[in-house]
Amino acid sequence: MRRCLAFLVMALIVAAGCTRTGAAPDHVEKRVQIGVSLDSLQEERWQRDRDLLVARARALGADVIVQAAGGDDYLQLAQAENMLARGVDVLVVVPCSGAALAPLVEKAHAAGVKVVAYDRMIPYADVDFYVAFDPEQVGRLQAEYLVRQRSSGAYVFLGGDPKDHNAQLHRRGVMAVLDPYRQQGSIRLVLDEMLTDRSPAAVDRLIEQALAEAGGRIDAVIAPSDTVAGLVIEALQVRGKADGVLVAGQDADLAAVRRILQGTQAMTVYKPIRELAAQTAEAALALARGQEPLATTTVFNGRKEVPTILLEPVSVSAGNLLETVVKDGYHREMDLYNLR
């Protein structure tokens, strides 16, 4: 009897030792793998999004695969399908062309993978969640700032890619502000162009066209990004037509903030992307674990009301740079003045 008890005690000790040194306990959750499919990394803003999203996801215990398509719909589909084949648990997508990515959502769901649309909606698709800044509000902020400064004259609107759902909403926000002034005849929209080509040569041609239509003088330009705003300013400067022209951009790129301080760009729209990235990483992790992220609203994408978190963009001009982009840590004050 004593021998049996001794044997039983030894067996329990050995079993306990195996538990400590062997495989992880069953209750430990598998690390979630998040696939992030980006339109492009060409602009400063998207490089920041990538870094912040990856950092937050890793801090939450997830692994991340990131691929960027350089604006190519077909490449983005192929990259995303490759991530599905590699076994990601959830996809976060910034679509090149929203409608072109609708089949990807079906393929992801067939593989049991949820899809989060990041900053741009994927229209006509069964998107699981959407996190973005309100694109209509971005357009309103740009137009409202300009009309407060100059409520008459020749205006130019340059929008995003017409295939981008957010670009259409951005234009809607701009026109909601400008239309009353246009109807009373105080503002003349000499160019209203959605951009499929954002190259320096393409923007230069459009500014030449706008100047011709305006009789040689433009009063204000609304651009779809700070990168395009910079190209607009260069095109005007080359022709000696930049003085007094109000140019509105968006994204609060460092180069744009410096132009605002120099007086060549009127304003930008700042999107606190640290919060955007954090909310997205948290929503993606919840979906991967079979949970429902907490939405603040829904957005209809042509097929369904998509659970959504919409964040507020911020109008930034020379008067509030320190209280916005510097206070949030988006830019350092010394970098605004190129100090070292």
mmCIF file of C-alpha atoms in Angstrom:
data_model
loop_
_atom_site.group_PDB
_atom_site.id
_atom_site.type_symbol
_atom_site.label_atom_id
_atom_site.label_comp_id
_atom_site.label_asym_id
_atom_site.label_seq_id
_atom_site.Cartn_x
_atom_site.Cartn_y
_atom_site.Cartn_z
ATOM 1 C CA MET A 1 0.000 0.000 0.000
ATOM 2 C CA ARG A 2 2.833 2.360 0.910
ATOM 3 C CA ARG A 3 4.572 1.551 -2.372
ATOM 4 C CA CYS A 4 1.385 2.407 -4.308
ATOM 5 C CA LEU A 5 1.042 5.757 -2.534
ATOM 6 C CA ALA A 6 4.683 6.610 -3.157
ATOM 7 C CA PHE A 7 4.315 5.727 -6.831
ATOM 8 C CA LEU A 8 1.183 7.911 -7.087
ATOM 9 C CA VAL A 9 2.945 10.892 -5.486
ATOM 10 C CA MET A 10 5.911 10.542 -7.853
ATOM 11 C CA ALA A 11 3.568 10.370 -10.843
ATOM 12 C CA LEU A 12 1.825 13.573 -9.780
ATOM 13 C CA ILE A 13 5.162 15.387 -9.354
ATOM 14 C CA VAL A 14 6.334 14.297 -12.802
ATOM 15 C CA ALA A 15 3.024 15.371 -14.335
ATOM 16 C CA ALA A 16 3.273 18.786 -12.691
ATOM 17 C CA GLY A 17 6.807 19.208 -14.003
ATOM 18 C CA CYS A 18 5.692 18.346 -17.512
ATOM 19 C CA THR A 19 2.967 20.996 -17.316
ATOM 20 C CA ARG A 20 5.504 23.675 -16.374
ATOM 21 C CA THR A 21 8.074 22.811 -19.047
ATOM 22 C CA GLY A 22 5.966 21.386 -21.827
ATOM 23 C CA ALA A 23 3.307 22.802 -24.201
ATOM 24 C CA ALA A 24 1.330 25.962 -23.385
ATOM 25 C CA PRO A 25 -1.900 25.419 -21.421
ATOM 26 C CA ASP A 26 -5.069 25.017 -23.458
ATOM 27 C CA HIS A 27 -6.567 28.317 -22.227
ATOM 28 C CA VAL A 28 -3.810 30.467 -23.841
ATOM 29 C CA GLU A 29 -5.271 32.129 -26.938
ATOM 30 C CA LYS A 30 -3.609 31.801 -30.319
ATOM 31 C CA ARG A 31 -2.006 35.042 -31.500
ATOM 32 C CA VAL A 32 -4.279 36.806 -33.943
ATOM 33 C CA GLN A 33 -2.804 37.535 -37.344
ATOM 34 C CA ILE A 34 -4.057 40.740 -39.009
ATOM 35 C CA GLY A 35 -3.613 41.327 -42.734
ATOM 36 C CA VAL A 36 -3.377 44.992 -43.730
ATOM 37 C CA SER A 37 -3.945 45.780 -47.414
ATOM 38 C CA LEU A 38 -3.057 49.369 -48.335
ATOM 39 C CA ASP A 39 -3.771 51.312 -51.502
ATOM 40 C CA SER A 40 -0.348 52.979 -51.499
ATOM 41 C CA LEU A 41 2.480 54.191 -49.312
ATOM 42 C CA GLN A 42 3.428 57.051 -51.617
ATOM 43 C CA GLU A 43 2.161 59.807 -49.332
ATOM 44 C CA GLU A 44 3.512 60.609 -45.866
ATOM 45 C CA ARG A 45 0.097 60.212 -44.287
ATOM 46 C CA TRP A 46 -0.231 56.501 -45.232
ATOM 47 C CA GLN A 47 3.252 55.672 -43.959
ATOM 48 C CA ARG A 48 2.177 57.067 -40.597
ATOM 49 C CA ASP A 49 -1.066 55.046 -40.675
ATOM 50 C CA ARG A 50 0.864 51.848 -41.340
ATOM 51 C CA ASP A 51 3.326 52.416 -38.515
ATOM 52 C CA LEU A 52 0.666 53.389 -35.962
ATOM 53 C CA LEU A 53 -1.670 50.544 -36.910
ATOM 54 C CA VAL A 54 1.106 47.939 -36.736
ATOM 55 C CA ALA A 55 2.368 49.299 -33.406
ATOM 56 C CA ARG A 56 -1.081 49.242 -31.790
ATOM 57 C CA ALA A 57 -1.932 45.781 -33.118
ATOM 58 C CA ARG A 58 1.339 44.353 -31.817
ATOM 59 C CA ALA A 59 0.817 46.021 -28.455
ATOM 60 C CA LEU A 60 -2.517 44.201 -28.270
ATOM 61 C CA GLY A 61 -0.772 40.890 -28.938
ATOM 62 C CA ALA A 62 -1.423 40.448 -32.667
ATOM 63 C CA ASP A 63 0.922 39.719 -35.547
ATOM 64 C CA VAL A 64 0.582 41.897 -38.665
ATOM 65 C CA ILE A 65 1.233 41.415 -42.377
ATOM 66 C CA VAL A 66 1.248 44.636 -44.425
ATOM 67 C CA GLN A 67 1.204 44.970 -48.207
ATOM 68 C CA ALA A 68 0.709 48.058 -50.394
ATOM 69 C CA ALA A 69 -0.540 47.944 -53.983
ATOM 70 C CA GLY A 70 0.745 51.219 -55.402
ATOM 71 C CA GLY A 71 -2.732 52.192 -56.553
ATOM 72 C CA ASP A 72 -3.228 49.014 -58.618
ATOM 73 C CA ASP A 73 -6.639 47.346 -58.090
ATOM 74 C CA TYR A 74 -5.563 43.991 -59.502
ATOM 75 C CA LEU A 75 -2.367 43.896 -57.449
ATOM 76 C CA GLN A 76 -4.306 44.758 -54.306
ATOM 77 C CA LEU A 77 -6.726 41.883 -54.928
ATOM 78 C CA ALA A 78 -3.826 39.487 -55.513
ATOM 79 C CA GLN A 79 -2.011 40.660 -52.380
ATOM 80 C CA ALA A 80 -5.124 40.339 -50.234
ATOM 81 C CA GLU A 81 -5.862 36.866 -51.586
ATOM 82 C CA ASN A 82 -2.280 35.906 -50.758
ATOM 83 C CA MET A 83 -2.815 37.047 -47.178
ATOM 84 C CA LEU A 84 -5.969 34.940 -46.978
ATOM 85 C CA ALA A 85 -3.976 31.957 -48.222
ATOM 86 C CA ARG A 86 -1.407 32.623 -45.485
ATOM 87 C CA GLY A 87 -4.137 32.263 -42.882
ATOM 88 C CA VAL A 88 -4.803 35.762 -41.594
ATOM 89 C CA ASP A 89 -7.657 35.957 -39.102
ATOM 90 C CA VAL A 90 -8.981 39.364 -40.201
ATOM 91 C CA LEU A 91 -8.335 41.794 -43.060
ATOM 92 C CA VAL A 92 -7.980 45.576 -42.745
ATOM 93 C CA VAL A 93 -8.351 47.204 -46.157
ATOM 94 C CA VAL A 94 -7.682 50.684 -47.536
ATOM 95 C CA PRO A 95 -9.083 50.099 -51.031
ATOM 96 C CA CYS A 96 -7.523 51.539 -54.179
ATOM 97 C CA SER A 97 -10.900 51.507 -55.854
ATOM 98 C CA GLY A 98 -13.690 50.659 -53.462
ATOM 99 C CA ALA A 99 -16.005 48.875 -55.889
ATOM 100 C CA ALA A 100 -13.183 46.704 -57.251
ATOM 101 C CA LEU A 101 -12.585 45.259 -53.772
ATOM 102 C CA ALA A 102 -16.161 44.004 -53.296
ATOM 103 C CA PRO A 103 -15.271 40.466 -54.546
ATOM 104 C CA LEU A 104 -12.472 40.326 -51.982
ATOM 105 C CA VAL A 105 -14.981 40.665 -49.150
ATOM 106 C CA GLU A 106 -16.887 37.632 -50.457
ATOM 107 C CA LYS A 107 -13.670 35.607 -50.715
ATOM 108 C CA ALA A 108 -12.661 36.602 -47.207
ATOM 109 C CA HIS A 109 -16.025 35.581 -45.785
ATOM 110 C CA ALA A 110 -15.843 32.268 -47.631
ATOM 111 C CA ALA A 111 -12.564 31.696 -45.758
ATOM 112 C CA GLY A 112 -14.157 32.703 -42.453
ATOM 113 C CA VAL A 113 -12.276 36.018 -42.341
ATOM 114 C CA LYS A 114 -13.881 39.339 -41.333
ATOM 115 C CA VAL A 115 -13.108 42.582 -43.215
ATOM 116 C CA VAL A 116 -12.575 46.055 -41.751
ATOM 117 C CA ALA A 117 -12.640 49.021 -44.164
ATOM 118 C CA TYR A 118 -10.027 51.537 -43.026
ATOM 119 C CA ASP A 119 -10.619 55.240 -43.792
ATOM 120 C CA ARG A 120 -12.293 54.370 -47.122
ATOM 121 C CA MET A 121 -15.498 52.433 -47.528
ATOM 122 C CA ILE A 122 -15.783 49.405 -49.796
ATOM 123 C CA PRO A 123 -19.162 50.055 -51.466
ATOM 124 C CA TYR A 124 -21.719 47.378 -52.380
ATOM 125 C CA ALA A 125 -19.984 44.789 -50.208
ATOM 126 C CA ASP A 126 -20.786 42.923 -46.988
ATOM 127 C CA VAL A 127 -18.157 44.852 -45.001
ATOM 128 C CA ASP A 128 -18.063 43.851 -41.329
ATOM 129 C CA PHE A 129 -16.829 47.124 -39.849
ATOM 130 C CA TYR A 130 -15.709 50.601 -40.928
ATOM 131 C CA VAL A 131 -13.425 53.076 -39.142
ATOM 132 C CA ALA A 132 -12.831 56.480 -40.718
ATOM 133 C CA PHE A 133 -12.874 60.221 -40.504
ATOM 134 C CA ASP A 134 -16.054 61.744 -41.869
ATOM 135 C CA PRO A 135 -15.088 62.582 -45.490
ATOM 136 C CA GLU A 136 -18.024 64.969 -45.937
ATOM 137 C CA GLN A 137 -16.892 66.891 -42.874
ATOM 138 C CA VAL A 138 -13.379 67.131 -44.332
ATOM 139 C CA GLY A 139 -14.822 68.798 -47.440
ATOM 140 C CA ARG A 140 -16.998 71.120 -45.374
ATOM 141 C CA LEU A 141 -14.054 72.211 -43.228
ATOM 142 C CA GLN A 142 -11.974 73.065 -46.292
ATOM 143 C CA ALA A 143 -14.738 75.018 -48.014
ATOM 144 C CA GLU A 144 -15.900 76.773 -44.841
ATOM 145 C CA TYR A 145 -12.407 78.042 -44.106
ATOM 146 C CA LEU A 146 -11.992 79.408 -47.640
ATOM 147 C CA VAL A 147 -15.359 81.172 -47.848
ATOM 148 C CA ARG A 148 -14.721 82.807 -44.477
ATOM 149 C CA GLN A 149 -11.555 84.271 -45.953
ATOM 150 C CA ARG A 150 -12.877 84.949 -49.438
ATOM 151 C CA SER A 151 -16.584 84.633 -50.209
ATOM 152 C CA SER A 152 -16.278 85.605 -53.862
ATOM 153 C CA GLY A 153 -14.027 84.929 -56.829
ATOM 154 C CA ALA A 154 -12.777 82.079 -59.006
ATOM 155 C CA TYR A 155 -12.608 78.745 -57.195
ATOM 156 C CA VAL A 156 -11.029 75.450 -58.264
ATOM 157 C CA PHE A 157 -12.058 72.068 -56.881
ATOM 158 C CA LEU A 158 -9.707 69.111 -57.312
ATOM 159 C CA GLY A 159 -11.115 65.901 -55.850
ATOM 160 C CA GLY A 160 -9.865 62.388 -55.310
ATOM 161 C CA ASP A 161 -10.185 59.431 -57.640
ATOM 162 C CA PRO A 162 -13.810 59.176 -58.848
ATOM 163 C CA LYS A 163 -13.715 55.427 -58.107
ATOM 164 C CA ASP A 164 -13.042 56.192 -54.438
ATOM 165 C CA HIS A 165 -16.301 56.261 -52.459
ATOM 166 C CA ASN A 166 -14.800 58.702 -49.956
ATOM 167 C CA ALA A 167 -13.816 61.088 -52.750
ATOM 168 C CA GLN A 168 -17.464 61.382 -53.748
ATOM 169 C CA LEU A 169 -18.449 62.121 -50.145
ATOM 170 C CA HIS A 170 -15.644 64.661 -49.838
ATOM 171 C CA ARG A 171 -16.927 66.477 -52.917
ATOM 172 C CA ARG A 172 -20.454 66.435 -51.494
ATOM 173 C CA GLY A 173 -19.228 68.184 -48.350
ATOM 174 C CA VAL A 174 -17.377 70.845 -50.364
ATOM 175 C CA MET A 175 -20.325 71.573 -52.632
ATOM 176 C CA ALA A 176 -22.780 71.785 -49.719
ATOM 177 C CA VAL A 177 -20.827 74.865 -48.618
ATOM 178 C CA LEU A 178 -20.005 76.354 -52.029
ATOM 179 C CA ASP A 179 -23.357 75.905 -53.788
ATOM 180 C CA PRO A 180 -25.215 78.803 -52.072
ATOM 181 C CA TYR A 181 -22.401 81.165 -53.084
ATOM 182 C CA ARG A 182 -22.400 79.777 -56.609
ATOM 183 C CA GLN A 183 -26.156 80.199 -56.904
ATOM 184 C CA GLN A 184 -25.963 83.852 -55.910
ATOM 185 C CA GLY A 185 -23.091 84.356 -58.343
ATOM 186 C CA SER A 186 -20.376 85.423 -55.904
ATOM 187 C CA ILE A 187 -18.265 82.288 -56.382
ATOM 188 C CA ARG A 188 -17.503 80.920 -59.832
ATOM 189 C CA LEU A 189 -16.259 77.333 -59.993
ATOM 190 C CA VAL A 190 -13.855 77.531 -62.938
ATOM 191 C CA LEU A 191 -12.703 73.905 -62.610
ATOM 192 C CA ASP A 192 -14.375 70.908 -60.954
ATOM 193 C CA GLU A 193 -12.177 67.878 -61.540
ATOM 194 C CA MET A 194 -11.860 64.472 -59.891
ATOM 195 C CA LEU A 195 -8.291 63.205 -60.252
ATOM 196 C CA THR A 196 -7.383 59.831 -61.670
ATOM 197 C CA ASP A 197 -3.840 61.126 -62.190
ATOM 198 C CA ARG A 198 -2.091 63.038 -59.397
ATOM 199 C CA SER A 199 1.263 63.401 -61.129
ATOM 200 C CA PRO A 200 2.974 66.830 -61.219
ATOM 201 C CA ALA A 201 2.410 67.052 -64.976
ATOM 202 C CA ALA A 202 -1.318 66.294 -64.663
ATOM 203 C CA VAL A 203 -1.849 68.845 -61.872
ATOM 204 C CA ASP A 204 0.164 71.430 -63.806
ATOM 205 C CA ARG A 205 -2.078 70.970 -66.862
ATOM 206 C CA LEU A 206 -5.199 71.408 -64.750
ATOM 207 C CA ILE A 207 -3.934 74.623 -63.185
ATOM 208 C CA GLU A 208 -3.114 75.955 -66.655
ATOM 209 C CA GLN A 209 -6.654 75.079 -67.723
ATOM 210 C CA ALA A 210 -8.166 76.736 -64.638
ATOM 211 C CA LEU A 211 -6.172 79.928 -65.126
ATOM 212 C CA ALA A 212 -7.339 80.145 -68.730
ATOM 213 C CA GLU A 213 -10.959 79.631 -67.688
ATOM 214 C CA ALA A 214 -10.639 82.225 -64.901
ATOM 215 C CA GLY A 215 -9.066 84.858 -67.116
ATOM 216 C CA GLY A 216 -5.630 84.531 -65.531
ATOM 217 C CA ARG A 217 -6.558 84.810 -61.837
ATOM 218 C CA ILE A 218 -7.578 82.072 -59.370
ATOM 219 C CA ASP A 219 -8.739 82.994 -55.875
ATOM 220 C CA ALA A 220 -8.985 79.630 -54.096
ATOM 221 C CA VAL A 221 -8.189 75.947 -54.643
ATOM 222 C CA ILE A 222 -9.485 72.922 -52.727
ATOM 223 C CA ALA A 223 -7.183 69.897 -53.066
ATOM 224 C CA PRO A 224 -7.754 66.226 -52.164
ATOM 225 C CA SER A 225 -4.464 65.959 -50.256
ATOM 226 C CA ASP A 226 -1.556 68.053 -49.081
ATOM 227 C CA THR A 227 0.610 66.432 -51.741
ATOM 228 C CA VAL A 228 -1.699 67.756 -54.466
ATOM 229 C CA ALA A 229 -1.925 71.112 -52.673
ATOM 230 C CA GLY A 230 1.850 71.358 -52.913
ATOM 231 C CA LEU A 231 1.753 70.598 -56.647
ATOM 232 C CA VAL A 232 -0.934 73.255 -57.136
ATOM 233 C CA ILE A 233 1.215 75.848 -55.369
ATOM 234 C CA GLU A 234 4.253 74.917 -57.475
ATOM 235 C CA ALA A 235 2.217 75.206 -60.689
ATOM 236 C CA LEU A 236 0.984 78.654 -59.649
ATOM 237 C CA GLN A 237 4.451 79.816 -58.577
ATOM 238 C CA VAL A 238 6.024 78.791 -61.875
ATOM 239 C CA ARG A 239 3.530 81.053 -63.639
ATOM 240 C CA GLY A 240 3.873 83.907 -61.154
ATOM 241 C CA LYS A 241 0.224 83.438 -60.122
ATOM 242 C CA ALA A 242 0.555 82.176 -56.547
ATOM 243 C CA ASP A 243 0.293 85.442 -54.606
ATOM 244 C CA GLY A 244 -2.956 85.718 -52.697
ATOM 245 C CA VAL A 245 -4.327 82.335 -53.806
ATOM 246 C CA LEU A 246 -5.875 80.394 -50.920
ATOM 247 C CA VAL A 247 -5.041 76.679 -51.151
ATOM 248 C CA ALA A 248 -6.712 74.122 -48.862
ATOM 249 C CA GLY A 249 -5.311 70.620 -48.434
ATOM 250 C CA GLN A 250 -5.827 67.714 -46.089
ATOM 251 C CA ASP A 251 -3.703 65.287 -44.017
ATOM 252 C CA ALA A 252 -1.472 67.804 -42.156
ATOM 253 C CA ASP A 253 1.722 66.579 -43.823
ATOM 254 C CA LEU A 254 4.876 68.205 -42.462
ATOM 255 C CA ALA A 255 5.596 69.948 -45.787
ATOM 256 C CA ALA A 256 2.067 71.384 -45.786
ATOM 257 C CA VAL A 257 2.324 72.633 -42.212
ATOM 258 C CA ARG A 258 5.562 74.394 -43.143
ATOM 259 C CA ARG A 259 3.839 75.962 -46.164
ATOM 260 C CA ILE A 260 1.075 77.215 -43.872
ATOM 261 C CA LEU A 261 3.689 78.902 -41.680
ATOM 262 C CA GLN A 262 5.295 80.391 -44.799
ATOM 263 C CA GLY A 263 1.925 81.636 -46.030
ATOM 264 C CA THR A 264 1.822 79.711 -49.314
ATOM 265 C CA GLN A 265 -0.887 77.245 -48.174
ATOM 266 C CA ALA A 266 -3.963 78.531 -46.348
ATOM 267 C CA MET A 267 -5.031 75.481 -44.352
ATOM 268 C CA THR A 268 -5.102 71.722 -44.046
ATOM 269 C CA VAL A 269 -7.427 69.230 -42.386
ATOM 270 C CA TYR A 270 -5.777 67.248 -39.620
ATOM 271 C CA LYS A 271 -6.968 63.714 -38.998
ATOM 272 C CA PRO A 272 -5.745 62.365 -35.638
ATOM 273 C CA ILE A 273 -4.691 59.045 -37.153
ATOM 274 C CA ARG A 274 -3.264 57.676 -33.915
ATOM 275 C CA GLU A 275 -6.866 57.326 -32.718
ATOM 276 C CA LEU A 276 -7.964 55.972 -36.107
ATOM 277 C CA ALA A 277 -5.247 53.318 -36.071
ATOM 278 C CA ALA A 278 -5.936 52.367 -32.450
ATOM 279 C CA GLN A 279 -9.687 52.000 -32.962
ATOM 280 C CA THR A 280 -9.097 49.926 -36.084
ATOM 281 C CA ALA A 281 -6.601 47.579 -34.440
ATOM 282 C CA GLU A 282 -8.970 47.050 -31.503
ATOM 283 C CA ALA A 283 -11.953 46.407 -33.808
ATOM 284 C CA ALA A 284 -9.945 43.972 -35.937
ATOM 285 C CA LEU A 285 -8.789 42.027 -32.899
ATOM 286 C CA ALA A 286 -12.341 41.815 -31.546
ATOM 287 C CA LEU A 287 -13.700 40.533 -34.868
ATOM 288 C CA ALA A 288 -10.920 37.944 -35.131
ATOM 289 C CA ARG A 289 -11.935 36.642 -31.695
ATOM 290 C CA GLY A 290 -15.603 36.426 -32.598
ATOM 291 C CA GLN A 291 -16.610 39.562 -30.706
ATOM 292 C CA GLU A 292 -18.610 42.588 -31.867
ATOM 293 C CA PRO A 293 -16.711 45.907 -31.794
ATOM 294 C CA LEU A 294 -18.615 48.848 -30.380
ATOM 295 C CA ALA A 295 -19.802 51.106 -33.242
ATOM 296 C CA THR A 296 -20.829 54.739 -32.838
ATOM 297 C CA THR A 297 -23.025 54.821 -35.953
ATOM 298 C CA THR A 298 -23.711 53.011 -39.215
ATOM 299 C CA VAL A 299 -22.904 53.995 -42.808
ATOM 300 C CA PHE A 300 -24.886 52.669 -45.767
ATOM 301 C CA ASN A 301 -22.503 51.463 -48.476
ATOM 302 C CA GLY A 302 -25.064 50.635 -51.154
ATOM 303 C CA ARG A 303 -25.652 47.144 -49.801
ATOM 304 C CA LYS A 304 -25.944 47.340 -46.019
ATOM 305 C CA GLU A 305 -25.716 49.573 -42.985
ATOM 306 C CA VAL A 306 -22.121 48.954 -41.942
ATOM 307 C CA PRO A 307 -21.292 49.273 -38.215
ATOM 308 C CA THR A 308 -18.993 52.279 -38.082
ATOM 309 C CA ILE A 309 -16.760 54.436 -35.930
ATOM 310 C CA LEU A 310 -16.586 57.951 -37.448
ATOM 311 C CA LEU A 311 -13.948 60.268 -36.019
ATOM 312 C CA GLU A 312 -13.884 64.068 -36.256
ATOM 313 C CA PRO A 313 -11.321 65.831 -38.469
ATOM 314 C CA VAL A 314 -9.847 69.183 -37.413
ATOM 315 C CA SER A 315 -9.364 72.385 -39.418
ATOM 316 C CA VAL A 316 -5.766 73.608 -39.096
ATOM 317 C CA SER A 317 -4.351 76.996 -40.078
ATOM 318 C CA ALA A 318 -1.463 79.161 -38.877
ATOM 319 C CA GLY A 319 -3.477 80.231 -35.831
ATOM 320 C CA ASN A 320 -3.939 76.806 -34.248
ATOM 321 C CA LEU A 321 -0.961 74.672 -35.313
ATOM 322 C CA LEU A 322 0.460 74.456 -31.797
ATOM 323 C CA GLU A 323 -2.918 73.528 -30.266
ATOM 324 C CA THR A 324 -3.540 70.739 -32.777
ATOM 325 C CA VAL A 325 -0.748 68.911 -34.614
ATOM 326 C CA VAL A 326 1.989 69.864 -32.133
ATOM 327 C CA LYS A 327 -0.051 69.281 -28.952
ATOM 328 C CA ASP A 328 -1.098 65.840 -30.238
ATOM 329 C CA GLY A 329 2.522 64.935 -30.976
ATOM 330 C CA TYR A 330 1.824 64.557 -34.689
ATOM 331 C CA HIS A 331 4.651 66.999 -35.454
ATOM 332 C CA ARG A 332 7.359 68.436 -33.234
ATOM 333 C CA GLU A 333 7.494 72.212 -33.018
ATOM 334 C CA MET A 334 11.187 72.211 -33.943
ATOM 335 C CA ASP A 335 10.372 70.302 -37.152
ATOM 336 C CA LEU A 336 7.813 72.884 -38.218
ATOM 337 C CA TYR A 337 10.595 75.446 -38.407
ATOM 338 C CA ASN A 338 13.132 72.899 -39.709
ATOM 339 C CA LEU A 339 15.279 73.407 -36.594
ATOM 340 C CA ARG A 340 17.964 70.926 -35.555
#
